Structure formats: C-alpha cells, structure tokens
Amino acid sequence: GAVVSQHPSWVICKSGTSVKIECRSLDFQATTMFWYRQFPKQSLMLMATSNEGSKATYEQGVEKDKFLINHASLTLSTLTVTSAHPEDSSFYICSASPGGGGQLTDTQYFGPGTRLTVL
Amino acid sequence: AQTVTQSQPEMSVQEAETVTLSCTYDTSENNYYLFWYKQPPSRQMILVIRQEAYKQQNATENRFSVNFQKAAKSFSLKISDSQLGDTAMYFCAFGADSNYQLIWGAGTKLIIKP
C-alpha cells in the first residue's frame, strides 16, 4: 500500500516552454502533497506544500508564478514549470501524506521522481 | 527551528556486516516523529523506519532497527546482516508541524561491498 506515481519520469524541453508533472496517490487519499527539488548528491529541498482544494504554500525563495501547483483532488497534484530555463533543470520529487489523523498521518510516501532537462 | 544532522557523509562495509548510521536533531517540540528514508540509485525514496517520540520502545523493521535516545536527541539506524541491495543514500528526517513538513538531514551514502 501507499503507492505514489509520478509522470513523466523524465522530460527534455526547450527553454521558454512549460512542463507539467503529475503526482498521483494510487491507493490512498492524500490530504497533503509536497513538491521537492533535489540537486545531485544533495538532500531534498522542499518547494511547496499543497492541500486539496486550497492554494499551495511555497517555501521562501520559490517563485509561485514560475512553479504552479494545483491539488485539485485527493489523489492528484500537478506541478507546472512555466517558461522553463536551463537553471530549472533538476530532479523533482513529489510526496503524499494520508492525513486524516490516522497512525500514518504524518508519513510521507514518495513518487519515483521526474528528471527535467531544459535545453 | 528544528535541525537534523547526519555527520557521516559516506560509509562502506562488507556484505553481511552490521552498520550504524548516526543522526542527531534539535527541537523544542515534545511530540514529533522521526524517519529514516533510503534512496537507492534509482532515486526512489523509500521509507525504512518510523519512530514516534512518545514511544520509548525502539522501532524495528526486519534487519533495520533504531536506537532512539530522546534526551540526547539521537536517532541512529542499525542495519544488520547488510546486503548489496542496501547500497543507497540514507536520509534522516524529523516531523512535527501540523502540515506534516519534514526537516531533512544531508544524507549518508552507504556502500555495501561484496
């Protein structure tokens, strides 16, 4: 149980284009989803936290107009990188928490990640 | 503010040996959770083990166990009978906020040698 999928697994795009990454919780409802960015050989950097039906909360330094997050349902969150530039190239990972006050409310389950390369 | 420190950037052991990864944290919270996640070369983050701070008993999951010392704010991971598939980055994480954000350590690269 607690499987999170992420699509696409890798994407190459031209500078100036937009890219959408989907994150789905397959066997549980995710009250909260998180988007991370990971640079090579580094830890995870939280970009934003999203709760279903409300606006995402962005971490300091993350441009909300550039990284659009939509958490439209309890099983789907999307991250859109708008007007992508080479410096946006990175590994993006989503995670989801069941919420609901159960024992594993606080546990984050991760998607497999998306490698974005902007040319 | 909470912090998580992993002081071992890299470790390597022979297959079948036991290895302990260290993690310390700093917090003023009383109720919190601690996690160890594994990230193999595939980069998929996998939950290894979870510990609630209010529980005195150390969590165990098969070959994985923790030594949770609340007063010392220490949360080490012990891997027994290590296997080649245990080769990965291991991240220690702390959670206490109501929005379930995690504070992450820098990670320890563990290499299991045949």
PDB file of C-alpha atoms in Angstrom, chain B:
ATOM      1  CA  ALA B   1      13.890  25.952  14.470  1.00  0.00           C
ATOM      2  CA  GLN B   2      14.422  22.251  14.072  1.00  0.00           C
ATOM      3  CA  THR B   3      17.606  20.879  12.576  1.00  0.00           C
ATOM      4  CA  VAL B   4      18.749  17.416  11.583  1.00  0.00           C
ATOM      5  CA  THR B   5      22.414  16.474  11.379  1.00  0.00           C
ATOM      6  CA  GLN B   6      23.945  13.435   9.741  1.00  0.00           C
ATOM      7  CA  SER B   7      27.654  13.585  10.434  1.00  0.00           C
ATOM      8  CA  GLN B   8      28.746  10.713   8.197  1.00  0.00           C
ATOM      9  CA  PRO B   9      28.805  11.715   4.515  1.00  0.00           C
ATOM     10  CA  GLU B  10      29.806   8.221   3.411  1.00  0.00           C
ATOM     11  CA  MET B  11      30.278   4.763   4.885  1.00  0.00           C
ATOM     12  CA  SER B  12      31.179   1.411   3.460  1.00  0.00           C
ATOM     13  CA  VAL B  13      31.032  -2.060   4.956  1.00  0.00           C
ATOM     14  CA  GLN B  14      31.352  -5.623   3.782  1.00  0.00           C
ATOM     15  CA  GLU B  15      28.272  -7.613   2.941  1.00  0.00           C
ATOM     16  CA  ALA B  16      26.733  -9.353   5.993  1.00  0.00           C
ATOM     17  CA  GLU B  17      28.271  -6.897   8.429  1.00  0.00           C
ATOM     18  CA  THR B  18      26.301  -4.632  10.718  1.00  0.00           C
ATOM     19  CA  VAL B  19      26.424  -0.895  10.185  1.00  0.00           C
ATOM     20  CA  THR B  20      25.086   2.032  12.194  1.00  0.00           C
ATOM     21  CA  LEU B  21      24.209   5.393  10.686  1.00  0.00           C
ATOM     22  CA  SER B  22      24.031   8.335  13.028  1.00  0.00           C
ATOM     23  CA  CYS B  23      21.516  11.146  13.189  1.00  0.00           C
ATOM     24  CA  THR B  24      21.053  13.912  15.717  1.00  0.00           C
ATOM     25  CA  TYR B  25      18.374  16.549  15.808  1.00  0.00           C
ATOM     26  CA  ASP B  26      17.469  19.649  17.679  1.00  0.00           C
ATOM     27  CA  THR B  27      13.956  20.643  18.657  1.00  0.00           C
ATOM     28  CA  SER B  28      11.903  22.133  21.435  1.00  0.00           C
ATOM     29  CA  GLU B  29       8.856  20.091  20.477  1.00  0.00           C
ATOM     30  CA  ASN B  30       7.572  17.338  22.733  1.00  0.00           C
ATOM     31  CA  ASN B  31       5.533  15.441  20.179  1.00  0.00           C
ATOM     32  CA  TYR B  32       7.313  14.596  16.966  1.00  0.00           C
ATOM     33  CA  TYR B  33       8.220  11.825  14.584  1.00  0.00           C
ATOM     34  CA  LEU B  34      11.494  10.624  13.187  1.00  0.00           C
ATOM     35  CA  PHE B  35      12.078   8.767   9.952  1.00  0.00           C
ATOM     36  CA  TRP B  36      14.796   7.045   8.016  1.00  0.00           C
ATOM     37  CA  TYR B  37      14.380   7.035   4.262  1.00  0.00           C
ATOM     38  CA  LYS B  38      16.501   5.193   1.739  1.00  0.00           C
ATOM     39  CA  GLN B  39      17.255   6.477  -1.762  1.00  0.00           C
ATOM     40  CA  PRO B  40      18.904   3.824  -3.949  1.00  0.00           C
ATOM     41  CA  PRO B  41      20.492   4.637  -7.326  1.00  0.00           C
ATOM     42  CA  SER B  42      17.013   4.572  -8.880  1.00  0.00           C
ATOM     43  CA  ARG B  43      16.359   7.718  -6.767  1.00  0.00           C
ATOM     44  CA  GLN B  44      13.043   6.389  -5.473  1.00  0.00           C
ATOM     45  CA  MET B  45      12.704   7.478  -1.838  1.00  0.00           C
ATOM     46  CA  ILE B  46      11.669   4.531   0.291  1.00  0.00           C
ATOM     47  CA  LEU B  47      10.511   4.679   3.904  1.00  0.00           C
ATOM     48  CA  VAL B  48      12.740   2.440   6.001  1.00  0.00           C
ATOM     49  CA  ILE B  49      11.506   3.017   9.526  1.00  0.00           C
ATOM     50  CA  ARG B  50       9.436   5.411  11.606  1.00  0.00           C
ATOM     51  CA  GLN B  51       9.600   6.301  15.296  1.00  0.00           C
ATOM     52  CA  GLU B  52       7.151   8.279  17.394  1.00  0.00           C
ATOM     53  CA  ALA B  53       8.900  10.348  20.031  1.00  0.00           C
ATOM     54  CA  TYR B  54       6.406   9.417  22.730  1.00  0.00           C
ATOM     55  CA  LYS B  55       7.243   5.728  22.391  1.00  0.00           C
ATOM     56  CA  GLN B  56      10.140   4.504  24.483  1.00  0.00           C
ATOM     57  CA  GLN B  57      10.473   1.267  22.561  1.00  0.00           C
ATOM     58  CA  ASN B  58      12.821   1.420  19.602  1.00  0.00           C
ATOM     59  CA  ALA B  59      11.216   0.729  16.242  1.00  0.00           C
ATOM     60  CA  THR B  60      12.344  -2.302  14.253  1.00  0.00           C
ATOM     61  CA  GLU B  61      11.632  -3.477  10.717  1.00  0.00           C
ATOM     62  CA  ASN B  62      13.261  -6.799   9.953  1.00  0.00           C
ATOM     63  CA  ARG B  63      17.008  -6.088   9.629  1.00  0.00           C
ATOM     64  CA  PHE B  64      16.553  -2.401  10.373  1.00  0.00           C
ATOM     65  CA  SER B  65      16.321  -1.027  13.881  1.00  0.00           C
ATOM     66  CA  VAL B  66      16.801   2.320  15.536  1.00  0.00           C
ATOM     67  CA  ASN B  67      18.433   3.465  18.730  1.00  0.00           C
ATOM     68  CA  PHE B  68      16.286   6.375  19.812  1.00  0.00           C
ATOM     69  CA  GLN B  69      17.765   8.416  22.653  1.00  0.00           C
ATOM     70  CA  LYS B  70      15.267  11.198  23.272  1.00  0.00           C
ATOM     71  CA  ALA B  71      17.244  13.043  25.931  1.00  0.00           C
ATOM     72  CA  ALA B  72      20.322  13.070  23.747  1.00  0.00           C
ATOM     73  CA  LYS B  73      18.239  13.861  20.656  1.00  0.00           C
ATOM     74  CA  SER B  74      19.845  10.986  18.822  1.00  0.00           C
ATOM     75  CA  PHE B  75      18.229   8.637  16.315  1.00  0.00           C
ATOM     76  CA  SER B  76      20.664   6.139  14.814  1.00  0.00           C
ATOM     77  CA  LEU B  77      19.819   3.420  12.297  1.00  0.00           C
ATOM     78  CA  LYS B  78      21.299  -0.041  12.586  1.00  0.00           C
ATOM     79  CA  ILE B  79      21.324  -2.342   9.596  1.00  0.00           C
ATOM     80  CA  SER B  80      22.055  -5.955  10.451  1.00  0.00           C
ATOM     81  CA  ASP B  81      23.305  -8.581   8.012  1.00  0.00           C
ATOM     82  CA  SER B  82      23.809  -5.911   5.372  1.00  0.00           C
ATOM     83  CA  GLN B  83      23.013  -6.825   1.776  1.00  0.00           C
ATOM     84  CA  LEU B  84      24.195  -5.443  -1.542  1.00  0.00           C
ATOM     85  CA  GLY B  85      20.721  -4.016  -2.084  1.00  0.00           C
ATOM     86  CA  ASP B  86      21.166  -1.827   0.971  1.00  0.00           C
ATOM     87  CA  THR B  87      23.568   0.349  -1.012  1.00  0.00           C
ATOM     88  CA  ALA B  88      21.881   3.743  -1.106  1.00  0.00           C
ATOM     89  CA  MET B  89      21.717   7.221   0.309  1.00  0.00           C
ATOM     90  CA  TYR B  90      20.067   7.222   3.714  1.00  0.00           C
ATOM     91  CA  PHE B  91      18.269  10.307   4.945  1.00  0.00           C
ATOM     92  CA  CYS B  92      17.137  11.019   8.471  1.00  0.00           C
ATOM     93  CA  ALA B  93      14.061  13.243   8.756  1.00  0.00           C
ATOM     94  CA  PHE B  94      12.141  14.978  11.536  1.00  0.00           C
ATOM     95  CA  GLY B  95       8.467  15.895  11.509  1.00  0.00           C
ATOM     96  CA  ALA B  96       6.368  17.825  14.000  1.00  0.00           C
ATOM     97  CA  ASP B  97       4.426  20.524  12.196  1.00  0.00           C
ATOM     98  CA  SER B  98       0.699  20.209  11.747  1.00  0.00           C
ATOM     99  CA  ASN B  99       1.183  20.469   7.994  1.00  0.00           C
ATOM    100  CA  TYR B 100       3.463  17.453   8.149  1.00  0.00           C
ATOM    101  CA  GLN B 101       6.559  19.076   6.671  1.00  0.00           C
ATOM    102  CA  LEU B 102       9.763  17.152   7.219  1.00  0.00           C
ATOM    103  CA  ILE B 103      13.164  18.527   8.119  1.00  0.00           C
ATOM    104  CA  TRP B 104      15.861  16.550   6.316  1.00  0.00           C
ATOM    105  CA  GLY B 105      19.420  15.627   7.120  1.00  0.00           C
ATOM    106  CA  ALA B 106      22.131  15.911   4.471  1.00  0.00           C
ATOM    107  CA  GLY B 107      22.230  12.154   3.964  1.00  0.00           C
ATOM    108  CA  THR B 108      24.761   9.360   4.358  1.00  0.00           C
ATOM    109  CA  LYS B 109      25.944   7.396   1.361  1.00  0.00           C
ATOM    110  CA  LEU B 110      26.156   3.741   2.330  1.00  0.00           C
ATOM    111  CA  ILE B 111      28.097   1.318   0.171  1.00  0.00           C
ATOM    112  CA  ILE B 112      27.863  -2.418   0.781  1.00  0.00           C
ATOM    113  CA  LYS B 113      30.850  -4.211  -0.665  1.00  0.00           C
ATOM    114  CA  PRO B 114      30.672  -7.825  -1.863  1.00  0.00           C
TER     115      PRO B 114
END
